[in-house]
C-alpha cells in the first residue's frame, strides 16, 4: 500500500469528477458494495461508475456506460486516498 501513487483512485478514495458534457462537478467515494449509498455519494466498485474509477488517475477521463449513452467524466481531484493518508486500515 505504501507504494501506491497518490494520484490513483483506490478503494475508499474520495474524488471530484466533472461531466464533460454538462461541466457539472460532483464528489464520490469509492466503496465496497455493502457500503454503497448513491444518495450520499458512496459508489460501489461493482457499479459501472465504480468500475471505471478504480485505478484511474487525476486528469484522466473515464467513460461510463448508461442507458442514455456513454458519459465521459474527468477526474478533477483526488480529495482523499487512504494510502496517501497512511490509512491502511480502510
Backbone as XML, in Angstrom:
<?xml version="1.0"?>
<chain id="A" units="angstrom">
  <residue number="1" name="UNK">
    <atom name="N" x="0.798" y="-1.232" z="0.000"/>
    <atom name="CA" x="0.000" y="0.000" z="0.000"/>
    <atom name="C" x="0.830" y="1.281" z="0.000"/>
  </residue>
  <residue number="2" name="UNK">
    <atom name="N" x="1.985" y="1.266" z="0.641"/>
    <atom name="CA" x="2.777" y="2.491" z="0.711"/>
    <atom name="C" x="3.388" y="2.875" z="-0.632"/>
  </residue>
  <residue number="3" name="UNK">
    <atom name="N" x="3.400" y="1.953" z="-1.596"/>
    <atom name="CA" x="3.975" y="2.268" z="-2.906"/>
    <atom name="C" x="2.927" y="2.696" z="-3.937"/>
  </residue>
  <residue number="4" name="UNK">
    <atom name="N" x="1.659" y="2.777" z="-3.535"/>
    <atom name="CA" x="0.602" y="3.214" z="-4.455"/>
    <atom name="C" x="0.770" y="4.711" z="-4.718"/>
  </residue>
  <residue number="5" name="UNK">
    <atom name="N" x="0.842" y="5.125" z="-5.999"/>
    <atom name="CA" x="0.953" y="6.560" z="-6.295"/>
    <atom name="C" x="-0.233" y="7.331" z="-5.712"/>
  </residue>
  <residue number="6" name="UNK">
    <atom name="N" x="0.019" y="8.531" z="-5.257"/>
    <atom name="CA" x="-1.011" y="9.326" z="-4.582"/>
    <atom name="C" x="-2.052" y="9.923" z="-5.534"/>
  </residue>
  <residue number="7" name="UNK">
    <atom name="N" x="-1.889" y="9.747" z="-6.842"/>
    <atom name="CA" x="-2.863" y="10.287" z="-7.794"/>
    <atom name="C" x="-3.758" y="9.203" z="-8.396"/>
  </residue>
  <residue number="8" name="UNK">
    <atom name="N" x="-3.766" y="8.011" z="-7.788"/>
    <atom name="CA" x="-4.546" y="6.886" z="-8.294"/>
    <atom name="C" x="-5.754" y="6.641" z="-7.394"/>
  </residue>
  <residue number="9" name="UNK">
    <atom name="N" x="-6.911" y="6.440" z="-8.007"/>
    <atom name="CA" x="-8.130" y="6.148" z="-7.255"/>
    <atom name="C" x="-8.076" y="4.707" z="-6.755"/>
  </residue>
  <residue number="10" name="UNK">
    <atom name="N" x="-8.214" y="4.552" z="-5.433"/>
    <atom name="CA" x="-8.239" y="3.241" z="-4.789"/>
    <atom name="C" x="-9.527" y="3.136" z="-3.973"/>
  </residue>
  <residue number="11" name="UNK">
    <atom name="N" x="-9.720" y="1.995" z="-3.346"/>
    <atom name="CA" x="-10.901" y="1.820" z="-2.505"/>
    <atom name="C" x="-10.908" y="2.869" z="-1.396"/>
  </residue>
  <residue number="12" name="UNK">
    <atom name="N" x="-12.074" y="3.414" z="-1.129"/>
    <atom name="CA" x="-12.320" y="4.453" z="-0.126"/>
    <atom name="C" x="-11.695" y="5.802" z="-0.487"/>
  </residue>
  <residue number="13" name="UNK">
    <atom name="N" x="-11.277" y="5.952" z="-1.737"/>
    <atom name="CA" x="-10.831" y="7.263" z="-2.201"/>
    <atom name="C" x="-12.056" y="8.146" z="-2.399"/>
  </residue>
  <residue number="14" name="UNK">
    <atom name="N" x="-11.876" y="9.438" z="-2.196"/>
    <atom name="CA" x="-12.924" y="10.431" z="-2.470"/>
    <atom name="C" x="-12.432" y="11.267" z="-3.641"/>
  </residue>
  <residue number="15" name="UNK">
    <atom name="N" x="-13.253" y="11.342" z="-4.699"/>
    <atom name="CA" x="-12.845" y="12.019" z="-5.928"/>
    <atom name="C" x="-13.848" y="13.090" z="-6.329"/>
  </residue>
  <residue number="16" name="UNK">
    <atom name="N" x="-13.359" y="14.082" z="-7.056"/>
    <atom name="CA" x="-14.235" y="15.080" z="-7.676"/>
    <atom name="C" x="-14.183" y="14.824" z="-9.172"/>
  </residue>
  <residue number="17" name="UNK">
    <atom name="N" x="-15.361" y="14.632" z="-9.751"/>
    <atom name="CA" x="-15.474" y="14.370" z="-11.180"/>
    <atom name="C" x="-16.205" y="15.508" z="-11.867"/>
  </residue>
  <residue number="18" name="UNK">
    <atom name="N" x="-15.823" y="15.756" z="-13.112"/>
    <atom name="CA" x="-16.519" y="16.752" z="-13.926"/>
    <atom name="C" x="-17.094" y="16.052" z="-15.145"/>
  </residue>
  <residue number="19" name="UNK">
    <atom name="N" x="-18.392" y="16.203" z="-15.346"/>
    <atom name="CA" x="-19.053" y="15.671" z="-16.529"/>
    <atom name="C" x="-18.626" y="16.539" z="-17.707"/>
  </residue>
  <residue number="20" name="UNK">
    <atom name="N" x="-18.049" y="15.938" z="-18.725"/>
    <atom name="CA" x="-17.526" y="16.727" z="-19.846"/>
    <atom name="C" x="-18.616" y="17.291" z="-20.745"/>
  </residue>
  <residue number="21" name="UNK">
    <atom name="N" x="-19.819" y="16.743" z="-20.656"/>
    <atom name="CA" x="-20.916" y="17.286" z="-21.465"/>
    <atom name="C" x="-21.586" y="18.470" z="-20.775"/>
  </residue>
  <residue number="22" name="UNK">
    <atom name="N" x="-21.911" y="18.316" z="-19.502"/>
    <atom name="CA" x="-22.641" y="19.375" z="-18.795"/>
    <atom name="C" x="-21.718" y="20.311" z="-18.014"/>
  </residue>
  <residue number="23" name="UNK">
    <atom name="N" x="-20.487" y="19.923" z="-17.805"/>
    <atom name="CA" x="-19.457" y="20.603" z="-16.995"/>
    <atom name="C" x="-19.772" y="20.590" z="-15.499"/>
  </residue>
  <residue number="24" name="UNK">
    <atom name="N" x="-20.859" y="19.911" z="-15.096"/>
    <atom name="CA" x="-21.199" y="19.811" z="-13.674"/>
    <atom name="C" x="-20.139" y="18.974" z="-12.955"/>
  </residue>
  <residue number="25" name="UNK">
    <atom name="N" x="-19.878" y="19.334" z="-11.701"/>
    <atom name="CA" x="-18.918" y="18.582" z="-10.888"/>
    <atom name="C" x="-19.650" y="17.935" z="-9.722"/>
  </residue>
  <residue number="26" name="UNK">
    <atom name="N" x="-19.153" y="16.763" z="-9.323"/>
    <atom name="CA" x="-19.743" y="16.033" z="-8.200"/>
    <atom name="C" x="-18.651" y="15.219" z="-7.524"/>
  </residue>
  <residue number="27" name="UNK">
    <atom name="N" x="-18.821" y="14.999" z="-6.223"/>
    <atom name="CA" x="-17.861" y="14.210" z="-5.459"/>
    <atom name="C" x="-18.433" y="12.840" z="-5.147"/>
  </residue>
  <residue number="28" name="UNK">
    <atom name="N" x="-17.553" y="11.828" z="-5.172"/>
    <atom name="CA" x="-17.939" y="10.451" z="-4.886"/>
    <atom name="C" x="-16.868" y="9.788" z="-4.036"/>
  </residue>
  <residue number="29" name="UNK">
    <atom name="N" x="-17.290" y="8.794" z="-3.263"/>
    <atom name="CA" x="-16.363" y="7.931" z="-2.551"/>
    <atom name="C" x="-16.533" y="6.531" z="-3.115"/>
  </residue>
  <residue number="30" name="UNK">
    <atom name="N" x="-15.437" y="5.870" z="-3.428"/>
    <atom name="CA" x="-15.463" y="4.523" z="-3.984"/>
    <atom name="C" x="-15.458" y="3.521" z="-2.833"/>
  </residue>
  <residue number="31" name="UNK">
    <atom name="N" x="-16.500" y="2.697" z="-2.753"/>
    <atom name="CA" x="-16.676" y="1.803" z="-1.603"/>
    <atom name="C" x="-17.001" y="0.375" z="-2.048"/>
  </residue>
  <residue number="32" name="UNK">
    <atom name="N" x="-16.970" y="-0.536" z="-1.074"/>
    <atom name="CA" x="-17.391" y="-1.908" z="-1.315"/>
    <atom name="C" x="-18.916" y="-1.936" z="-1.428"/>
  </residue>
  <residue number="33" name="UNK">
    <atom name="N" x="-19.474" y="-2.957" z="-2.109"/>
    <atom name="CA" x="-20.920" y="-2.988" z="-2.365"/>
    <atom name="C" x="-21.795" y="-2.807" z="-1.123"/>
  </residue>
  <residue number="34" name="UNK">
    <atom name="N" x="-21.433" y="-3.407" z="-0.010"/>
    <atom name="CA" x="-22.265" y="-3.307" z="1.189"/>
    <atom name="C" x="-22.238" y="-1.919" z="1.829"/>
  </residue>
  <residue number="35" name="UNK">
    <atom name="N" x="-21.339" y="-1.034" z="1.394"/>
    <atom name="CA" x="-21.226" y="0.327" z="1.927"/>
    <atom name="C" x="-21.853" y="1.365" z="0.998"/>
  </residue>
  <residue number="36" name="UNK">
    <atom name="N" x="-22.331" y="0.932" z="-0.167"/>
    <atom name="CA" x="-22.832" y="1.859" z="-1.186"/>
    <atom name="C" x="-24.084" y="2.595" z="-0.729"/>
  </residue>
  <residue number="37" name="UNK">
    <atom name="N" x="-24.133" y="3.875" z="-1.090"/>
    <atom name="CA" x="-25.296" y="4.737" z="-0.820"/>
    <atom name="C" x="-25.194" y="5.877" z="-1.829"/>
  </residue>
  <residue number="38" name="UNK">
    <atom name="N" x="-25.860" y="5.719" z="-2.959"/>
    <atom name="CA" x="-25.713" y="6.707" z="-4.038"/>
    <atom name="C" x="-26.149" y="8.094" z="-3.606"/>
  </residue>
  <residue number="39" name="UNK">
    <atom name="N" x="-27.143" y="8.196" z="-2.728"/>
    <atom name="CA" x="-27.596" y="9.496" z="-2.237"/>
    <atom name="C" x="-26.533" y="10.233" z="-1.448"/>
  </residue>
  <residue number="40" name="UNK">
    <atom name="N" x="-25.630" y="9.471" z="-0.822"/>
    <atom name="CA" x="-24.537" y="10.056" z="-0.046"/>
    <atom name="C" x="-23.245" y="10.110" z="-0.854"/>
  </residue>
  <residue number="41" name="UNK">
    <atom name="N" x="-23.320" y="9.756" z="-2.149"/>
    <atom name="CA" x="-22.134" y="9.807" z="-2.995"/>
    <atom name="C" x="-21.184" y="8.638" z="-2.787"/>
  </residue>
  <residue number="42" name="UNK">
    <atom name="N" x="-21.657" y="7.558" z="-2.161"/>
    <atom name="CA" x="-20.834" y="6.369" z="-1.914"/>
    <atom name="C" x="-21.153" y="5.343" z="-3.003"/>
  </residue>
  <residue number="43" name="UNK">
    <atom name="N" x="-20.250" y="5.209" z="-3.969"/>
    <atom name="CA" x="-20.480" y="4.394" z="-5.155"/>
    <atom name="C" x="-19.745" y="3.061" z="-5.041"/>
  </residue>
  <residue number="44" name="UNK">
    <atom name="N" x="-20.474" y="1.976" z="-5.294"/>
    <atom name="CA" x="-19.892" y="0.634" z="-5.245"/>
    <atom name="C" x="-18.858" y="0.446" z="-6.353"/>
  </residue>
  <residue number="45" name="UNK">
    <atom name="N" x="-17.787" y="-0.239" z="-6.022"/>
    <atom name="CA" x="-16.756" y="-0.564" z="-7.002"/>
    <atom name="C" x="-17.320" y="-1.471" z="-8.101"/>
  </residue>
  <residue number="46" name="UNK">
    <atom name="N" x="-18.439" y="-2.146" z="-7.828"/>
    <atom name="CA" x="-19.049" y="-3.026" z="-8.822"/>
    <atom name="C" x="-20.041" y="-2.310" z="-9.737"/>
  </residue>
  <residue number="47" name="UNK">
    <atom name="N" x="-20.409" y="-1.080" z="-9.407"/>
    <atom name="CA" x="-21.282" y="-0.280" z="-10.275"/>
    <atom name="C" x="-20.467" y="0.186" z="-11.486"/>
  </residue>
  <residue number="48" name="UNK">
    <atom name="N" x="-21.114" y="0.496" z="-12.599"/>
    <atom name="CA" x="-20.355" y="0.949" z="-13.771"/>
    <atom name="C" x="-19.410" y="2.119" z="-13.471"/>
  </residue>
  <residue number="49" name="UNK">
    <atom name="N" x="-19.875" y="3.110" z="-12.704"/>
    <atom name="CA" x="-19.011" y="4.241" z="-12.372"/>
    <atom name="C" x="-17.848" y="3.794" z="-11.501"/>
  </residue>
  <residue number="50" name="UNK">
    <atom name="N" x="-18.122" y="2.977" z="-10.503"/>
    <atom name="CA" x="-17.061" y="2.486" z="-9.623"/>
    <atom name="C" x="-16.014" y="1.689" z="-10.374"/>
  </residue>
  <residue number="51" name="UNK">
    <atom name="N" x="-16.464" y="0.817" z="-11.261"/>
    <atom name="CA" x="-15.531" y="0.007" z="-12.052"/>
    <atom name="C" x="-14.664" y="0.886" z="-12.953"/>
  </residue>
  <residue number="52" name="UNK">
    <atom name="N" x="-15.242" y="1.966" z="-13.465"/>
    <atom name="CA" x="-14.476" y="2.890" z="-14.312"/>
    <atom name="C" x="-13.465" y="3.684" z="-13.497"/>
  </residue>
  <residue number="53" name="UNK">
    <atom name="N" x="-13.791" y="3.958" z="-12.233"/>
    <atom name="CA" x="-12.921" y="4.799" z="-11.401"/>
    <atom name="C" x="-11.717" y="4.070" z="-10.820"/>
  </residue>
  <residue number="54" name="UNK">
    <atom name="N" x="-11.869" y="2.788" z="-10.447"/>
    <atom name="CA" x="-10.783" y="2.100" z="-9.766"/>
    <atom name="C" x="-9.532" y="2.088" z="-10.660"/>
  </residue>
  <residue number="55" name="UNK">
    <atom name="N" x="-8.457" y="2.635" z="-10.143"/>
    <atom name="CA" x="-7.203" y="2.698" z="-10.891"/>
    <atom name="C" x="-7.040" y="3.936" z="-11.758"/>
  </residue>
  <residue number="56" name="UNK">
    <atom name="N" x="-8.091" y="4.760" z="-11.865"/>
    <atom name="CA" x="-7.986" y="5.992" z="-12.666"/>
    <atom name="C" x="-7.069" y="6.986" z="-11.952"/>
  </residue>
  <residue number="57" name="UNK">
    <atom name="N" x="-6.544" y="7.924" z="-12.707"/>
    <atom name="CA" x="-5.645" y="8.939" z="-12.154"/>
    <atom name="C" x="-6.211" y="10.334" z="-12.362"/>
  </residue>
  <residue number="58" name="UNK">
    <atom name="N" x="-5.735" y="11.261" z="-11.566"/>
    <atom name="CA" x="-6.113" y="12.666" z="-11.719"/>
    <atom name="C" x="-5.800" y="13.096" z="-13.151"/>
  </residue>
  <residue number="59" name="UNK">
    <atom name="N" x="-6.758" y="13.766" z="-13.786"/>
    <atom name="CA" x="-6.589" y="14.240" z="-15.153"/>
    <atom name="C" x="-7.067" y="13.253" z="-16.205"/>
  </residue>
  <residue number="60" name="UNK">
    <atom name="N" x="-7.375" y="12.044" z="-15.801"/>
    <atom name="CA" x="-7.833" y="11.021" z="-16.737"/>
    <atom name="C" x="-9.335" y="11.159" z="-16.970"/>
  </residue>
  <residue number="61" name="UNK">
    <atom name="N" x="-9.774" y="10.815" z="-18.171"/>
    <atom name="CA" x="-11.198" y="10.782" z="-18.496"/>
    <atom name="C" x="-11.644" y="9.324" z="-18.454"/>
  </residue>
  <residue number="62" name="UNK">
    <atom name="N" x="-12.694" y="9.070" z="-17.673"/>
    <atom name="CA" x="-13.269" y="7.729" z="-17.617"/>
    <atom name="C" x="-14.591" y="7.746" z="-18.371"/>
  </residue>
  <residue number="63" name="UNK">
    <atom name="N" x="-14.904" y="6.625" z="-18.989"/>
    <atom name="CA" x="-16.154" y="6.504" z="-19.728"/>
    <atom name="C" x="-17.049" y="5.522" z="-19.002"/>
  </residue>
  <residue number="64" name="UNK">
    <atom name="N" x="-18.296" y="5.926" z="-18.793"/>
    <atom name="CA" x="-19.244" y="5.133" z="-18.028"/>
    <atom name="C" x="-20.480" y="4.869" z="-18.878"/>
  </residue>
  <residue number="65" name="UNK">
    <atom name="N" x="-20.783" y="3.589" z="-19.144"/>
    <atom name="CA" x="-21.990" y="3.289" z="-19.914"/>
    <atom name="C" x="-23.240" y="3.546" z="-19.075"/>
  </residue>
  <residue number="66" name="UNK">
    <atom name="N" x="-24.225" y="4.188" z="-19.682"/>
    <atom name="CA" x="-25.516" y="4.438" z="-19.027"/>
    <atom name="C" x="-26.618" y="4.095" z="-20.030"/>
  </residue>
  <residue number="67" name="UNK">
    <atom name="N" x="-27.850" y="3.969" z="-19.573"/>
    <atom name="CA" x="-28.947" y="3.694" z="-20.511"/>
    <atom name="C" x="-29.102" y="4.768" z="-21.585"/>
  </residue>
  <residue number="68" name="UNK">
    <atom name="N" x="-28.679" y="5.992" z="-21.282"/>
    <atom name="CA" x="-28.801" y="7.101" z="-22.249"/>
    <atom name="C" x="-27.532" y="7.313" z="-23.071"/>
  </residue>
  <residue number="69" name="UNK">
    <atom name="N" x="-26.584" y="6.417" z="-22.962"/>
    <atom name="CA" x="-25.341" y="6.547" z="-23.705"/>
    <atom name="C" x="-24.156" y="6.656" z="-22.758"/>
  </residue>
  <residue number="70" name="UNK">
    <atom name="N" x="-22.979" y="6.752" z="-23.319"/>
    <atom name="CA" x="-21.753" y="6.801" z="-22.538"/>
    <atom name="C" x="-21.512" y="8.194" z="-21.976"/>
  </residue>
  <residue number="71" name="UNK">
    <atom name="N" x="-21.245" y="8.265" z="-20.658"/>
    <atom name="CA" x="-20.871" y="9.533" z="-20.019"/>
    <atom name="C" x="-19.354" y="9.586" z="-19.943"/>
  </residue>
  <residue number="72" name="UNK">
    <atom name="N" x="-18.799" y="10.750" z="-20.224"/>
    <atom name="CA" x="-17.361" y="10.961" z="-20.112"/>
    <atom name="C" x="-17.114" y="11.894" z="-18.932"/>
  </residue>
  <residue number="73" name="UNK">
    <atom name="N" x="-16.334" y="11.404" z="-17.968"/>
    <atom name="CA" x="-16.094" y="12.139" z="-16.732"/>
    <atom name="C" x="-14.600" y="12.337" z="-16.526"/>
  </residue>
  <residue number="74" name="UNK">
    <atom name="N" x="-14.234" y="13.563" z="-16.212"/>
    <atom name="CA" x="-12.845" y="13.913" z="-15.944"/>
    <atom name="C" x="-12.590" y="13.794" z="-14.444"/>
  </residue>
  <residue number="75" name="UNK">
    <atom name="N" x="-11.536" y="13.084" z="-14.076"/>
    <atom name="CA" x="-11.136" y="13.007" z="-12.671"/>
    <atom name="C" x="-10.402" y="14.315" z="-12.364"/>
  </residue>
  <residue number="76" name="UNK">
    <atom name="N" x="-11.112" y="15.255" z="-11.734"/>
    <atom name="CA" x="-10.555" y="16.587" z="-11.463"/>
    <atom name="C" x="-9.624" y="16.595" z="-10.268"/>
  </residue>
  <residue number="77" name="UNK">
    <atom name="N" x="-9.992" y="15.858" z="-9.210"/>
    <atom name="CA" x="-9.192" y="15.895" z="-7.986"/>
    <atom name="C" x="-9.399" y="14.616" z="-7.192"/>
  </residue>
  <residue number="78" name="UNK">
    <atom name="N" x="-8.378" y="14.244" z="-6.475"/>
    <atom name="CA" x="-8.451" y="13.142" z="-5.523"/>
    <atom name="C" x="-8.415" y="13.798" z="-4.151"/>
  </residue>
  <residue number="79" name="UNK">
    <atom name="N" x="-9.580" y="13.889" z="-3.529"/>
    <atom name="CA" x="-9.726" y="14.620" z="-2.276"/>
    <atom name="C" x="-9.209" y="13.831" z="-1.079"/>
  </residue>
  <residue number="80" name="UNK">
    <atom name="N" x="-9.261" y="12.508" z="-1.187"/>
    <atom name="CA" x="-8.746" y="11.643" z="-0.129"/>
    <atom name="C" x="-8.394" y="10.303" z="-0.751"/>
  </residue>
  <residue number="81" name="UNK">
    <atom name="N" x="-7.218" y="9.817" z="-0.415"/>
    <atom name="CA" x="-6.801" y="8.475" z="-0.800"/>
    <atom name="C" x="-6.222" y="7.833" z="0.452"/>
  </residue>
  <residue number="82" name="UNK">
    <atom name="N" x="-6.768" y="6.692" z="0.894"/>
    <atom name="CA" x="-6.296" y="6.083" z="2.140"/>
    <atom name="C" x="-4.792" y="5.841" z="2.186"/>
  </residue>
  <residue number="83" name="UNK">
    <atom name="N" x="-4.231" y="5.359" z="1.106"/>
    <atom name="CA" x="-2.800" y="5.043" z="1.089"/>
    <atom name="C" x="-1.954" y="6.301" z="1.297"/>
  </residue>
  <residue number="84" name="UNK">
    <atom name="N" x="-2.325" y="7.392" z="0.638"/>
    <atom name="CA" x="-1.571" y="8.643" z="0.776"/>
    <atom name="C" x="-1.703" y="9.209" z="2.189"/>
  </residue>
  <residue number="85" name="UNK">
    <atom name="N" x="-2.845" y="8.924" z="2.839"/>
    <atom name="CA" x="-3.088" y="9.414" z="4.187"/>
    <atom name="C" x="-2.567" y="8.463" z="5.262"/>
  </residue>
  <residue number="86" name="UNK">
    <atom name="N" x="-1.951" y="7.348" z="4.823"/>
    <atom name="CA" x="-1.443" y="6.370" z="5.795"/>
    <atom name="C" x="-2.539" y="5.572" z="6.465"/>
  </residue>
  <residue number="87" name="UNK">
    <atom name="N" x="-3.732" y="5.551" z="5.872"/>
    <atom name="CA" x="-4.879" y="4.818" z="6.425"/>
    <atom name="C" x="-4.956" y="3.438" z="5.785"/>
  </residue>
  <residue number="88" name="UNK">
    <atom name="N" x="-4.112" y="2.541" z="6.195"/>
    <atom name="CA" x="-4.068" y="1.202" z="5.624"/>
    <atom name="C" x="-5.141" y="0.302" z="6.207"/>
  </residue>
  <residue number="89" name="UNK">
    <atom name="N" x="-5.928" y="0.799" z="7.149"/>
    <atom name="CA" x="-6.992" y="0.026" z="7.784"/>
    <atom name="C" x="-8.314" y="0.112" z="7.035"/>
  </residue>
  <residue number="90" name="UNK">
    <atom name="N" x="-8.425" y="0.970" z="6.037"/>
    <atom name="CA" x="-9.692" y="1.118" z="5.307"/>
    <atom name="C" x="-9.789" y="0.123" z="4.165"/>
  </residue>
</chain>
